[in-house]
Structure formats: C-alpha cells, structure tokens
Amino acid sequence: MYSVARTSTLRGASRLFLRCESTKIEASIKINDKSYPRDPNYTNVTPSIIDHVNRSLHKKPNHPVNILRDLIEKKLNSVDNSFTTYNDFSPVVSTFENFDSLGFPADHPGRSKSDTYYINDKTLLRTHTSAHEMECYSKINSTGKPGFLISADVYRRDEIDRTHYPVFHQMEGCRVWKGRSIEQMKQDLNILQQHLDKHEMNLIVEDQSLNNKSPSENPKQQYMTDEEVSLVSQHLKRSLELVISEVFNQKIKSMKRENNTTQEIPNELKLRWVNAYFPWTAPSWEIEVWWNNDWLELCGCGITQQQVILNSGFEKDSTVSWAFGLGLDRIAMLLFEIPDIRLLWSKDERFISQFKDGEINTFKPYSRYPGSIRDVAFWLPGTTESEEIHENDLMEIVRDNAGPLVESVKLIDRFQNPKTGKKSLCYRINYQSMDRNITNEEVNEIQKNVENELVEKYDVTLR
Ligand code: PHE
C-alpha cells in the first residue's frame, strides 16, 4: 500500500542493470497486440511479468479472487445500486494516470524503477487501480450512477515469499455527491446505516482517527465544510464496514458449516480505523481487522482531493467524493485458507476444481512437492552505497529465471570486510513447485543462470 513511505530508494544497481540491459534488447515490447517502444533508461518489465497480463483472475469463473470480487460488488450495490462496475481496463497506463493525475510528488518512492514495472519512460504496468480514478470520475455524468467500482490486476516489483507476488488484484471504489446536497448525504447515510444495523455480524469498531489530537496531521480540505467531511467520511467508513461484515460473516458461516477448522470461530468482529496518508485523499485512513490473533490491514481510503475531481472535468467546488482501494488477494487467501499466494495462479486441476462461484470454502491442501534450497553468496564490486544491488533487482533476476518455481528468497548473511570495506551478501533461494516435482538438474541449471546473470549485470564476485 502507498500510505507508508516505502523504504526502497533507487540506488546504483538499477543504473548498472539498465546499462547492461541495453546491450541485448529488441526495439519494442508487445502487450496485447500493441507495440511500445523500449527505453534503455526505463524499461524493466520482463517476459515473465508480461505473461500475467491476460490471466485476469478477478474475472475467472470459480476462482477465489473472482468469488470475492463478486461478493463485494453485490454487497455494495445491494444498498442503493449506485456503483457502475469496471473490470476490463488494460494494465498498461501512462505515468500521468498512475501518478501525476493523483498528485504523487516527483520524488515519491512509488515512482522508482526499483518498485514499478516500466515499459518506457511514459508507460508502465499500473501499480494500483487508482490509476483509473480520473477516467471513471469523468464518466460519472454519462453513467447516471454516483459511484463506481474498478477491479483489476496490478503490478509491483517486490520481495519473494508466500504472501508477495509481483501481480495482485485490487478493487477501487469511489462515490460522489454532485451539488454537495447535505440532505442527499444524510439520506444516503441513513439507508446505509439501516443495512449495517440489520446485518447479523456483531461488529466492534474502534476509530482511532476520532481521537485525533492534532488534526494538522490528517487535515481536511479547505473547500469542504466540517459537516460535509463528517457525512462523507461516515458514508465511506460505514460502506467499508458493511463490506467487511459481509465478507467475514460469509467466512464464519463457512467455518461453521464445514466444522473442521482448527481456528477458533469468532462470534464478533473487531475492526479499527487508523489515520493514513495518500497523495490524492485528505483526510485519509486505513481499516484493519483482527483475525487469527493479528491486525490485518485491509484497505486504504479517504476523501478524494479536489484536484483529482477537477482533473476529471468537474467544476471547481461543485463535488465531493470518497475513494477506497482494497487488496483482494490477501483477503481471498484468508477466506479460503490458501497458504501460498502462488496457488492463486496455479492451473492445476487439484486447485481450480476446489472452488465454486458464490461460495466460500476451505482449501484442501494436496501433497506439497518437495523443495530444494540453494544459497548464492557474492562480493559486491565496490564499497559505496551506490554500488549496492537493490534487493528488488535481485528478486527480479530470480523470478525471471525460475518463474513459478521459486517459493522464497531471503537475505541470510551480510558481511563487510573491516580491512577492505568490501561487502558480501548471501541469499537463500527456496525452489519449489506448486504443480509438479522439480529435479535437481533443473534447479542447478536455474541457479547457474541466476549466478551468471548476477555476475554479468552487477559485476559481483561469486564466493
Ligand atoms: N491505491 C492505494 C494503494 O494501492 C489505496 C487507496 C485507494 C487509498 C484509494 C486511498 C484511496 O495503496
């Protein structure tokens, strides 16, 4: 999520990476029959990532991500049928759509090549569904509905483990009040509250943002009155509480029905609202749910910055709106008790035959294929910060060579020679397939290719 400042910065490794990349390239990249010119200074999208572009798990019948999307869309539209749904947007967007239209500052870490898959300097694979907010806001007048929901695959360079995958799914939701009628807001909130009151889930909500001692930390926008902020934020919060009540109530029902889970079945659901920051909303929040003895972050949201609404063609001071962005994959993993995010991408019948549209059921694990561990240890070429390798760049090399055969990559040792100042790193790669047995020869071959690519691109010395 984009709320917290992400720690990664663009270091020298990306520079090295690009220098070498440019020596073996074709002039353009083809995605969905459209060609995009490469840019040696920007292009970092790889074939294994492009392979995901048309998988559309959020639209695949009987798939957990699709089942969850459908459940949320139906629940939100059951209140007053106010959301148009968009599920077919192409993942290729401009830097303007993904960042500028939303007011991302020029130095926001989300823009860096170590975090984002660029096709060229102006085009990228969307990193979030907010990239389509502007377009959908501008269609509000023609749809006749005051809200919209966008579900789509999104792409981020990241670490490799059981809960991170470079492609995942989000649902964006927005709701506007044109003309800013207080009466309309009150009426809409009232209807929503009735739905929440009659929901059978026992909710316990803590709103940490209400005891906000210094409002300057999460300020409202000048053009809105206190009453509007209060009504719009209540409508946003109650909408998300309704969605979460529904989703977790379905889970609890399925646990009771199946009566075989090792987890304790809760009889209430604890939620908490915390303050957050996003460039395109103010104020902003996150909602977390207490599940399996842990707070799980579900969703970022807030009141849309007027600038986004103006970018979409609305007149100044005419309109107020809320927006949220919900990650679907981790919630699906939790609902269906899927232990490894790669399973969502599995084409194995033993996985895909287990789910049915409209139902939440617990995934029954089938025999796990044995894994195979390899370490790669190397000296970095120099001693300065700028000669370090960004971890996401290393992850990308492993991903590109191993595809779905890598389970996790972890830094297990880091050492600096006190005399020479030279740095040595050791990463442990766990190779394991979700769908089949992998042979030692196969793993050795991949490992060799990973090592060679590290040497070639980053000039490291293997140990
Ligand atoms: N796009 C944000 C993310 O990916 C979530 C978000 C959406 C936050 C809409 C606020 C409003 O982290």
GROMACS .gro file of C-alpha atoms and ligand atoms in nm:
model
  475
    1MET     CA    1   0.000   0.000   0.000
    2TYR     CA    2   0.114   0.352  -0.069
    3SER     CA    3   0.041   0.500   0.271
    4VAL     CA    4   0.370   0.443   0.445
    5ALA     CA    5   0.687   0.582   0.296
    6ARG     CA    6   0.834   0.280   0.125
    7THR     CA    7   1.193   0.220   0.230
    8SER     CA    8   1.337   0.142  -0.108
    9THR     CA    9   1.536   0.405  -0.289
   10LEU     CA   10   1.678   0.389  -0.635
   11ARG     CA   11   2.039   0.300  -0.598
   12GLY     CA   12   2.324   0.245  -0.837
   13ALA     CA   13   2.231  -0.111  -0.911
   14SER     CA   14   1.941  -0.005  -1.126
   15ARG     CA   15   2.178   0.209  -1.322
   16LEU     CA   16   2.411  -0.088  -1.379
   17PHE     CA   17   2.119  -0.307  -1.462
   18LEU     CA   18   1.997  -0.073  -1.731
   19ARG     CA   19   2.339  -0.025  -1.881
   20CYS     CA   20   2.368  -0.399  -1.937
   21GLU     CA   21   2.006  -0.445  -2.042
   22SER     CA   22   2.050  -0.206  -2.326
   23THR     CA   23   2.307  -0.430  -2.492
   24LYS     CA   24   2.070  -0.718  -2.571
   25ILE     CA   25   1.738  -0.561  -2.649
   26GLU     CA   26   1.472  -0.556  -2.912
   27ALA     CA   27   1.338  -0.216  -3.006
   28SER     CA   28   0.984  -0.264  -2.879
   29ILE     CA   29   0.766  -0.456  -2.636
   30LYS     CA   30   0.439  -0.611  -2.743
   31ILE     CA   31   0.149  -0.629  -2.499
   32ASN     CA   32  -0.196  -0.732  -2.621
   33ASP     CA   33  -0.102  -0.675  -2.985
   34LYS     CA   34   0.017  -0.324  -2.919
   35SER     CA   35   0.382  -0.232  -2.953
   36TYR     CA   36   0.553   0.007  -2.714
   37PRO     CA   37   0.900   0.147  -2.777
   38ARG     CA   38   1.161   0.043  -2.524
   39ASP     CA   39   1.361   0.298  -2.335
   40PRO     CA   40   1.705   0.182  -2.223
   41ASN     CA   41   1.681   0.411  -1.923
   42TYR     CA   42   1.341   0.289  -1.808
   43THR     CA   43   1.231  -0.048  -1.944
   44ASN     CA   44   1.241  -0.307  -1.667
   45VAL     CA   45   0.931  -0.515  -1.738
   46THR     CA   46   1.026  -0.879  -1.809
   47PRO     CA   47   0.863  -1.150  -2.023
   48SER     CA   48   0.762  -1.349  -1.715
   49ILE     CA   49   0.566  -1.048  -1.590
   50ILE     CA   50   0.405  -0.977  -1.928
   51ASP     CA   51   0.285  -1.341  -1.925
   52HIS     CA   52   0.045  -1.245  -1.647
   53VAL     CA   53  -0.129  -0.969  -1.837
   54ASN     CA   54  -0.431  -1.164  -1.959
   55ARG     CA   55  -0.475  -1.406  -1.673
   56SER     CA   56  -0.747  -1.182  -1.515
   57LEU     CA   57  -0.806  -1.394  -1.205
   58HIS     CA   58  -1.066  -1.139  -1.091
   59LYS     CA   59  -1.286  -1.247  -1.384
   60LYS     CA   60  -1.207  -1.619  -1.392
   61PRO     CA   61  -1.518  -1.826  -1.309
   62ASN     CA   62  -1.493  -2.026  -0.986
   63HIS     CA   63  -1.167  -1.859  -0.882
   64PRO     CA   64  -1.127  -1.730  -0.523
   65VAL     CA   65  -1.036  -1.376  -0.637
   66ASN     CA   66  -1.341  -1.366  -0.866
   67ILE     CA   67  -1.568  -1.502  -0.592
   68LEU     CA   68  -1.450  -1.230  -0.354
   69ARG     CA   69  -1.486  -0.952  -0.613
   70ASP     CA   70  -1.839  -1.062  -0.691
   71LEU     CA   71  -1.934  -1.081  -0.323
   72ILE     CA   72  -1.814  -0.725  -0.258
   73GLU     CA   73  -1.974  -0.576  -0.571
   74LYS     CA   74  -2.308  -0.736  -0.486
   75LYS     CA   75  -2.300  -0.620  -0.127
   76LEU     CA   76  -2.217  -0.259  -0.212
   77ASN     CA   77  -2.481  -0.244  -0.483
   78SER     CA   78  -2.742  -0.407  -0.258
   79VAL     CA   79  -2.766  -0.079  -0.064
   80ASP     CA   80  -2.880   0.166  -0.331
   81ASN     CA   81  -2.744   0.029  -0.659
   82SER     CA   82  -2.516   0.328  -0.702
   83PHE     CA   83  -2.197   0.173  -0.844
   84THR     CA   84  -2.103   0.115  -1.206
   85THR     CA   85  -1.854  -0.175  -1.226
   86TYR     CA   86  -1.545  -0.171  -1.446
   87ASN     CA   87  -1.347  -0.495  -1.467
   88ASP     CA   88  -1.181  -0.482  -1.809
   89PHE     CA   89  -0.927  -0.200  -1.800
   90SER     CA   90  -0.591  -0.276  -1.965
   91PRO     CA   91  -0.298  -0.278  -1.719
   92VAL     CA   92  -0.088  -0.056  -1.945
   93VAL     CA   93  -0.128   0.304  -1.827
   94SER     CA   94   0.062   0.629  -1.851
   95THR     CA   95   0.274   0.778  -1.575
   96PHE     CA   96   0.020   1.061  -1.580
   97GLU     CA   97  -0.269   0.827  -1.499
   98ASN     CA   98  -0.082   0.624  -1.239
   99PHE     CA   99   0.095   0.910  -1.059
  100ASP     CA  100   0.056   1.271  -1.181
  101SER     CA  101  -0.323   1.281  -1.205
  102LEU     CA  102  -0.328   1.173  -0.841
  103GLY     CA  103  -0.079   1.431  -0.721
  104PHE     CA  104   0.214   1.199  -0.647
  105PRO     CA  105   0.516   1.417  -0.571
  106ALA     CA  106   0.808   1.385  -0.815
  107ASP     CA  107   1.022   1.206  -0.556
  108HIS     CA  108   0.758   0.964  -0.429
  109PRO     CA  109   0.926   0.621  -0.388
  110GLY     CA  110   0.633   0.454  -0.568
  111ARG     CA  111   0.764   0.607  -0.891
  112SER     CA  112   1.108   0.444  -0.865
  113LYS     CA  113   1.224   0.181  -1.108
  114SER     CA  114   1.301  -0.049  -0.820
  115ASP     CA  115   0.932  -0.058  -0.723
  116THR     CA  116   0.748  -0.024  -1.053
  117TYR     CA  117   0.747  -0.210  -1.385
  118TYR     CA  118   0.812   0.048  -1.657
  119ILE     CA  119   0.751  -0.023  -2.025
  120ASN     CA  120   0.919   0.306  -2.115
  121ASP     CA  121   0.951   0.649  -1.954
  122LYS     CA  122   0.584   0.740  -2.009
  123THR     CA  123   0.419   0.397  -1.986
  124LEU     CA  124   0.402   0.138  -1.711
  125LEU     CA  125   0.203  -0.151  -1.572
  126ARG     CA  126  -0.040   0.012  -1.328
  127THR     CA  127   0.071  -0.021  -0.969
  128HIS     CA  128  -0.281   0.037  -0.834
  129THR     CA  129  -0.640   0.068  -0.953
  130SER     CA  130  -0.637   0.436  -0.854
  131ALA     CA  131  -0.473   0.486  -1.197
  132HIS     CA  132  -0.826   0.473  -1.343
  133GLU     CA  133  -0.995   0.708  -1.098
  134MET     CA  134  -0.968   1.011  -1.325
  135GLU     CA  135  -1.118   0.831  -1.624
  136CYS     CA  136  -1.405   0.685  -1.422
  137TYR     CA  137  -1.482   1.013  -1.245
  138SER     CA  138  -1.508   1.175  -1.585
  139LYS     CA  139  -1.769   0.915  -1.689
  140ILE     CA  140  -1.992   0.971  -1.385
  141ASN     CA  141  -2.224   1.206  -1.572
  142SER     CA  142  -2.286   0.963  -1.854
  143THR     CA  143  -2.338   0.653  -1.636
  144GLY     CA  144  -2.611   0.812  -1.430
  145LYS     CA  145  -2.472   0.646  -1.116
  146PRO     CA  146  -2.291   0.840  -0.843
  147GLY     CA  147  -2.029   0.572  -0.783
  148PHE     CA  148  -1.805   0.315  -0.947
  149LEU     CA  149  -1.602   0.005  -0.864
  150ILE     CA  150  -1.289  -0.089  -1.059
  151SER     CA  151  -1.132  -0.434  -1.021
  152ALA     CA  152  -0.807  -0.518  -1.191
  153ASP     CA  153  -0.465  -0.681  -1.176
  154VAL     CA  154  -0.188  -0.451  -1.050
  155TYR     CA  155   0.190  -0.488  -1.072
  156ARG     CA  156   0.469  -0.411  -0.825
  157ARG     CA  157   0.829  -0.518  -0.801
  158ASP     CA  158   0.865  -0.673  -0.459
  159GLU     CA  159   1.025  -0.939  -0.248
  160ILE     CA  160   0.952  -1.312  -0.296
  161ASP     CA  161   0.772  -1.508  -0.027
  162ARG     CA  162   0.440  -1.678   0.043
  163THR     CA  163   0.239  -1.358   0.066
  164HIS     CA  164   0.411  -1.145  -0.201
  165TYR     CA  165   0.367  -1.183  -0.573
  166PRO     CA  166   0.451  -0.918  -0.834
  167VAL     CA  167   0.095  -0.927  -0.965
  168PHE     CA  168  -0.208  -0.897  -0.740
  169HIS     CA  169  -0.562  -0.760  -0.757
  170GLN     CA  170  -0.729  -0.453  -0.619
  171MET     CA  171  -1.078  -0.310  -0.612
  172GLU     CA  172  -1.116   0.066  -0.622
  173GLY     CA  173  -1.440   0.224  -0.507
  174CYS     CA  174  -1.550   0.587  -0.541
  175ARG     CA  175  -1.873   0.768  -0.463
  176VAL     CA  176  -1.953   1.132  -0.543
  177TRP     CA  177  -2.207   1.390  -0.436
  178LYS     CA  178  -2.253   1.641  -0.715
  179GLY     CA  179  -2.405   1.965  -0.599
  180ARG     CA  180  -2.297   1.879  -0.243
  181SER     CA  181  -2.651   1.843  -0.110
  182ILE     CA  182  -2.633   1.785   0.265
  183GLU     CA  183  -2.984   1.642   0.256
  184GLN     CA  184  -2.880   1.383  -0.003
  185MET     CA  185  -2.573   1.287   0.200
  186LYS     CA  186  -2.786   1.242   0.512
  187GLN     CA  187  -3.039   1.033   0.325
  188ASP     CA  188  -2.770   0.809   0.169
  189LEU     CA  189  -2.602   0.763   0.504
  190ASN     CA  190  -2.931   0.673   0.662
  191ILE     CA  191  -3.004   0.396   0.412
  192LEU     CA  192  -2.653   0.260   0.456
  193GLN     CA  193  -2.680   0.265   0.835
  194GLN     CA  194  -3.003   0.064   0.815
  195HIS     CA  195  -2.825  -0.206   0.614
  196LEU     CA  196  -2.545  -0.215   0.866
  197ASP     CA  197  -2.787  -0.229   1.161
  198LYS     CA  198  -2.967  -0.529   1.023
  199HIS     CA  199  -2.651  -0.717   0.936
  200GLU     CA  200  -2.611  -1.023   1.154
  201MET     CA  201  -2.239  -0.968   1.215
  202ASN     CA  202  -2.153  -0.840   1.560
  203LEU     CA  203  -1.909  -0.556   1.489
  204ILE     CA  204  -1.679  -0.388   1.739
  205VAL     CA  205  -1.530  -0.080   1.579
  206GLU     CA  206  -1.258   0.132   1.728
  207ASP     CA  207  -1.196   0.460   1.548
  208GLN     CA  208  -0.850   0.581   1.646
  209SER     CA  209  -0.880   0.864   1.396
  210LEU     CA  210  -1.157   1.026   1.603
  211ASN     CA  211  -0.929   1.097   1.898
  212ASN     CA  212  -0.703   1.279   1.657
  213LYS     CA  213  -0.529   1.524   1.888
  214SER     CA  214  -0.354   1.716   1.612
  215PRO     CA  215  -0.582   1.741   1.309
  216SER     CA  216  -0.296   1.901   1.117
  217GLU     CA  217  -0.154   1.551   1.076
  218ASN     CA  218  -0.456   1.433   0.878
  219PRO     CA  219  -0.614   1.760   0.764
  220LYS     CA  220  -0.942   1.812   0.585
  221GLN     CA  221  -0.960   2.004   0.258
  222GLN     CA  222  -1.027   2.375   0.273
  223TYR     CA  223  -1.319   2.371   0.031
  224MET     CA  224  -1.527   2.130   0.239
  225THR     CA  225  -1.729   2.220   0.547
  226ASP     CA  226  -1.691   2.024   0.871
  227GLU     CA  227  -2.039   1.884   0.826
  228GLU     CA  228  -1.960   1.756   0.476
  229VAL     CA  229  -1.636   1.596   0.594
  230SER     CA  230  -1.824   1.428   0.874
  231LEU     CA  231  -2.106   1.297   0.650
  232VAL     CA  232  -1.883   1.184   0.362
  233SER     CA  233  -1.636   1.012   0.592
  234GLN     CA  234  -1.915   0.836   0.779
  235HIS     CA  235  -2.058   0.716   0.448
  236LEU     CA  236  -1.716   0.587   0.345
  237LYS     CA  237  -1.649   0.416   0.676
  238ARG     CA  238  -1.993   0.258   0.706
  239SER     CA  239  -1.969   0.132   0.343
  240LEU     CA  240  -1.641  -0.045   0.416
  241GLU     CA  241  -1.769  -0.177   0.748
  242LEU     CA  242  -2.065  -0.326   0.563
  243VAL     CA  243  -1.840  -0.492   0.304
  244ILE     CA  244  -1.609  -0.634   0.569
  245SER     CA  245  -1.901  -0.755   0.782
  246GLU     CA  246  -2.039  -0.939   0.484
  247VAL     CA  247  -1.710  -1.095   0.377
  248PHE     CA  248  -1.615  -1.215   0.725
  249ASN     CA  249  -1.967  -1.326   0.805
  250GLN     CA  250  -1.954  -1.549   0.498
  251LYS     CA  251  -1.625  -1.687   0.625
  252ILE     CA  252  -1.763  -1.756   0.971
  253LYS     CA  253  -2.067  -1.928   0.821
  254SER     CA  254  -1.842  -2.146   0.609
  255MET     CA  255  -1.632  -2.236   0.914
  256LYS     CA  256  -1.947  -2.341   1.099
  257ARG     CA  257  -2.076  -2.537   0.801
  258GLU     CA  258  -1.752  -2.722   0.744
  259ASN     CA  259  -1.694  -2.768   1.114
  260ASN     CA  260  -1.336  -2.885   1.058
  261THR     CA  261  -1.127  -2.577   1.100
  262THR     CA  262  -0.851  -2.562   1.355
  263GLN     CA  263  -0.913  -2.189   1.405
  264GLU     CA  264  -1.142  -2.068   1.677
  265ILE     CA  265  -1.473  -1.945   1.532
  266PRO     CA  266  -1.520  -1.582   1.639
  267ASN     CA  267  -1.861  -1.455   1.746
  268GLU     CA  268  -1.779  -1.093   1.684
  269LEU     CA  269  -1.550  -0.900   1.452
  270LYS     CA  270  -1.306  -0.632   1.571
  271LEU     CA  271  -1.218  -0.351   1.332
  272ARG     CA  272  -1.010  -0.041   1.379
  273TRP     CA  273  -0.968   0.281   1.181
  274VAL     CA  274  -0.627   0.445   1.179
  275ASN     CA  275  -0.502   0.766   1.020
  276ALA     CA  276  -0.309   0.733   0.696
  277TYR     CA  277  -0.165   0.940   0.415
  278PHE     CA  278  -0.223   0.918   0.038
  279PRO     CA  279  -0.133   1.196  -0.206
  280TRP     CA  280  -0.484   1.201  -0.357
  281THR     CA  281  -0.706   1.186  -0.046
  282ALA     CA  282  -0.746   1.410   0.257
  283PRO     CA  283  -0.822   1.313   0.522
  284SER     CA  284  -0.706   0.953   0.472
  285TRP     CA  285  -0.746   0.633   0.672
  286GLU     CA  286  -0.680   0.264   0.679
  287ILE     CA  287  -0.901  -0.008   0.816
  288GLU     CA  288  -0.767  -0.313   0.992
  289VAL     CA  289  -0.938  -0.631   1.106
  290TRP     CA  290  -0.844  -0.854   1.399
  291TRP     CA  291  -0.817  -1.206   1.259
  292ASN     CA  292  -0.615  -1.506   1.372
  293ASN     CA  293  -0.464  -1.303   1.656
  294ASP     CA  294  -0.329  -1.032   1.434
  295TRP     CA  295  -0.431  -0.693   1.295
  296LEU     CA  296  -0.456  -0.726   0.919
  297GLU     CA  297  -0.456  -0.415   0.703
  298LEU     CA  298  -0.737  -0.440   0.451
  299CYS     CA  299  -0.783  -0.115   0.275
  300GLY     CA  300  -0.664   0.244   0.228
  301CYS     CA  301  -0.918   0.516   0.174
  302GLY     CA  302  -1.009   0.880   0.218
  303ILE     CA  303  -1.189   1.184   0.087
  304THR     CA  304  -1.075   1.249  -0.269
  305GLN     CA  305  -0.860   1.556  -0.321
  306GLN     CA  306  -1.045   1.820  -0.517
  307GLN     CA  307  -0.758   1.831  -0.769
  308VAL     CA  308  -0.839   1.476  -0.888
  309ILE     CA  309  -1.202   1.574  -0.932
  310LEU     CA  310  -1.100   1.887  -1.124
  311ASN     CA  311  -0.865   1.678  -1.343
  312SER     CA  312  -1.170   1.471  -1.433
  313GLY     CA  313  -1.359   1.772  -1.567
  314PHE     CA  314  -1.583   1.868  -1.275
  315GLU     CA  315  -1.631   2.233  -1.195
  316LYS     CA  316  -1.449   2.387  -0.903
  317ASP     CA  317  -1.620   2.343  -0.565
  318SER     CA  318  -1.906   2.151  -0.726
  319THR     CA  319  -1.845   1.800  -0.599
  320VAL     CA  320  -1.726   1.594  -0.303
  321SER     CA  321  -1.626   1.229  -0.309
  322TRP     CA  322  -1.474   0.941  -0.118
  323ALA     CA  323  -1.239   0.669  -0.252
  324PHE     CA  324  -1.104   0.337  -0.129
  325GLY     CA  325  -0.862   0.073  -0.260
  326LEU     CA  326  -0.893  -0.283  -0.134
  327GLY     CA  327  -0.638  -0.562  -0.192
  328LEU     CA  328  -0.825  -0.875  -0.297
  329ASP     CA  329  -0.559  -1.150  -0.292
  330ARG     CA  330  -0.468  -1.150   0.076
  331ILE     CA  331  -0.834  -1.144   0.179
  332ALA     CA  332  -0.903  -1.432  -0.061
  333MET     CA  333  -0.610  -1.627   0.090
  334LEU     CA  334  -0.753  -1.575   0.435
  335LEU     CA  335  -1.112  -1.666   0.340
  336PHE     CA  336  -1.020  -1.981   0.151
  337GLU     CA  337  -0.720  -2.060   0.378
  338ILE     CA  338  -0.478  -2.067   0.087
  339PRO     CA  339  -0.125  -2.091   0.232
  340ASP     CA  340   0.085  -1.965  -0.060
  341ILE     CA  341  -0.005  -1.675  -0.291
  342ARG     CA  342   0.136  -1.862  -0.592
  343LEU     CA  343  -0.150  -2.112  -0.561
  344LEU     CA  344  -0.387  -1.840  -0.684
  345TRP     CA  345  -0.201  -1.859  -1.018
  346SER     CA  346  -0.197  -2.238  -1.032
  347LYS     CA  347  -0.350  -2.411  -1.334
  348ASP     CA  348  -0.350  -2.744  -1.151
  349GLU     CA  349  -0.696  -2.909  -1.157
  350ARG     CA  350  -0.649  -3.006  -0.794
  351PHE     CA  351  -0.651  -2.636  -0.711
  352ILE     CA  352  -0.902  -2.488  -0.954
  353SER     CA  353  -1.163  -2.760  -0.914
  354GLN     CA  354  -1.199  -2.683  -0.542
  355PHE     CA  355  -1.395  -2.357  -0.570
  356LYS     CA  356  -1.739  -2.257  -0.685
  357ASP     CA  357  -1.883  -1.914  -0.765
  358GLY     CA  358  -2.085  -1.772  -0.478
  359GLU     CA  359  -1.925  -1.996  -0.214
  360ILE     CA  360  -1.650  -1.969   0.041
  361ASN     CA  361  -1.490  -2.298   0.137
  362THR     CA  362  -1.162  -2.405   0.291
  363PHE     CA  363  -0.888  -2.508   0.051
  364LYS     CA  364  -0.785  -2.871   0.098
  365PRO     CA  365  -0.408  -2.895   0.056
  366TYR     CA  366  -0.285  -3.168  -0.170
  367SER     CA  367   0.061  -3.312  -0.130
  368ARG     CA  368   0.324  -3.044  -0.146
  369TYR     CA  369   0.610  -3.116  -0.378
  370PRO     CA  370   0.949  -3.119  -0.209
  371GLY     CA  371   1.155  -2.802  -0.221
  372SER     CA  372   1.522  -2.759  -0.293
  373ILE     CA  373   1.740  -2.496  -0.128
  374ARG     CA  374   2.037  -2.318  -0.285
  375ASP     CA  375   2.244  -2.032  -0.148
  376VAL     CA  376   2.411  -1.769  -0.358
  377ALA     CA  377   2.692  -1.573  -0.191
  378PHE     CA  378   2.888  -1.294  -0.357
  379TRP     CA  379   3.110  -0.992  -0.306
  380LEU     CA  380   2.974  -0.661  -0.430
  381PRO     CA  381   3.205  -0.489  -0.681
  382GLY     CA  382   3.265  -0.175  -0.475
  383THR     CA  383   3.235  -0.045  -0.123
  384THR     CA  384   2.996   0.250  -0.160
  385GLU     CA  385   2.618   0.275  -0.123
  386SER     CA  386   2.576   0.337  -0.493
  387GLU     CA  387   2.739   0.006  -0.576
  388GLU     CA  388   2.484  -0.194  -0.379
  389ILE     CA  389   2.226  -0.408  -0.554
  390HIS     CA  390   1.867  -0.314  -0.485
  391GLU     CA  391   1.702  -0.623  -0.341
  392ASN     CA  392   1.408  -0.598  -0.582
  393ASP     CA  393   1.653  -0.616  -0.874
  394LEU     CA  394   1.796  -0.939  -0.736
  395MET     CA  395   1.443  -1.073  -0.682
  396GLU     CA  396   1.365  -0.994  -1.044
  397ILE     CA  397   1.663  -1.197  -1.170
  398VAL     CA  398   1.548  -1.499  -0.969
  399ARG     CA  399   1.189  -1.455  -1.082
  400ASP     CA  400   1.285  -1.422  -1.443
  401ASN     CA  401   1.495  -1.739  -1.438
  402ALA     CA  402   1.280  -1.951  -1.207
  403GLY     CA  403   0.928  -1.829  -1.292
  404PRO     CA  404   0.675  -2.011  -1.071
  405LEU     CA  405   0.942  -2.245  -0.933
  406VAL     CA  406   1.067  -2.007  -0.665
  407GLU     CA  407   0.896  -2.005  -0.326
  408SER     CA  408   1.108  -1.753  -0.139
  409VAL     CA  409   1.433  -1.557  -0.145
  410LYS     CA  410   1.584  -1.435   0.180
  411LEU     CA  411   1.898  -1.249   0.275
  412ILE     CA  412   2.063  -1.481   0.528
  413ASP     CA  413   2.403  -1.319   0.569
  414ARG     CA  414   2.562  -0.981   0.522
  415PHE     CA  415   2.926  -0.919   0.597
  416GLN     CA  416   3.171  -0.635   0.550
  417ASN     CA  417   3.543  -0.698   0.550
  418PRO     CA  418   3.680  -0.450   0.805
  419LYS     CA  419   4.009  -0.412   0.618
  420THR     CA  420   3.895  -0.374   0.257
  421GLY     CA  421   3.546  -0.240   0.325
  422LYS     CA  422   3.416  -0.492   0.070
  423LYS     CA  423   3.066  -0.625   0.128
  424SER     CA  424   2.947  -0.980   0.090
  425LEU     CA  425   2.585  -1.093   0.073
  426CYS     CA  426   2.432  -1.437   0.090
  427TYR     CA  427   2.077  -1.510  -0.027
  428ARG     CA  428   1.892  -1.836   0.031
  429ILE     CA  429   1.664  -1.937  -0.255
  430ASN     CA  430   1.395  -2.195  -0.191
  431TYR     CA  431   1.290  -2.361  -0.517
  432GLN     CA  432   0.961  -2.545  -0.503
  433SER     CA  433   0.678  -2.600  -0.748
  434MET     CA  434   0.310  -2.588  -0.665
  435ASP     CA  435   0.222  -2.818  -0.950
  436ARG     CA  436   0.495  -3.078  -1.001
  437ASN     CA  437   0.822  -3.237  -0.894
  438ILE     CA  438   1.133  -3.045  -0.987
  439THR     CA  439   1.462  -3.224  -1.046
  440ASN     CA  440   1.799  -3.137  -0.903
  441GLU     CA  441   1.941  -3.087  -1.253
  442GLU     CA  442   1.667  -2.838  -1.330
  443VAL     CA  443   1.733  -2.642  -1.012
  444ASN     CA  444   2.109  -2.647  -1.071
  445GLU     CA  445   2.056  -2.507  -1.418
  446ILE     CA  446   1.833  -2.223  -1.293
  447GLN     CA  447   2.075  -2.149  -1.011
  448LYS     CA  448   2.365  -2.131  -1.257
  449ASN     CA  449   2.170  -1.887  -1.475
  450VAL     CA  450   2.087  -1.671  -1.173
  451GLU     CA  451   2.455  -1.662  -1.075
  452ASN     CA  452   2.568  -1.581  -1.428
  453GLU     CA  453   2.318  -1.300  -1.461
  454LEU     CA  454   2.427  -1.153  -1.128
  455VAL     CA  455   2.789  -1.154  -1.242
  456GLU     CA  456   2.705  -1.016  -1.585
  457LYS     CA  457   2.474  -0.737  -1.471
  458TYR     CA  458   2.623  -0.636  -1.140
  459ASP     CA  459   2.984  -0.736  -1.170
  460VAL     CA  460   2.971  -0.931  -0.843
  461THR     CA  461   3.230  -1.196  -0.749
  462LEU     CA  462   3.076  -1.526  -0.651
  463ARG     CA  463   3.210  -1.678  -0.330
  464PHE     N1  464  -0.422   0.293  -0.423
  464PHE     C1  465  -0.391   0.284  -0.282
  464PHE     C2  466  -0.287   0.173  -0.263
  464PHE     O1  467  -0.267   0.093  -0.351
  464PHE     C3  468  -0.515   0.259  -0.198
  464PHE     C4  469  -0.612   0.376  -0.196
  464PHE     C5  470  -0.712   0.387  -0.292
  464PHE     C6  471  -0.602   0.473  -0.097
  464PHE     C7  472  -0.800   0.495  -0.291
  464PHE     C8  473  -0.690   0.580  -0.094
  464PHE     C9  474  -0.788   0.591  -0.190
  464PHE     O2  475  -0.224   0.166  -0.161
   0.00000   0.00000   0.00000
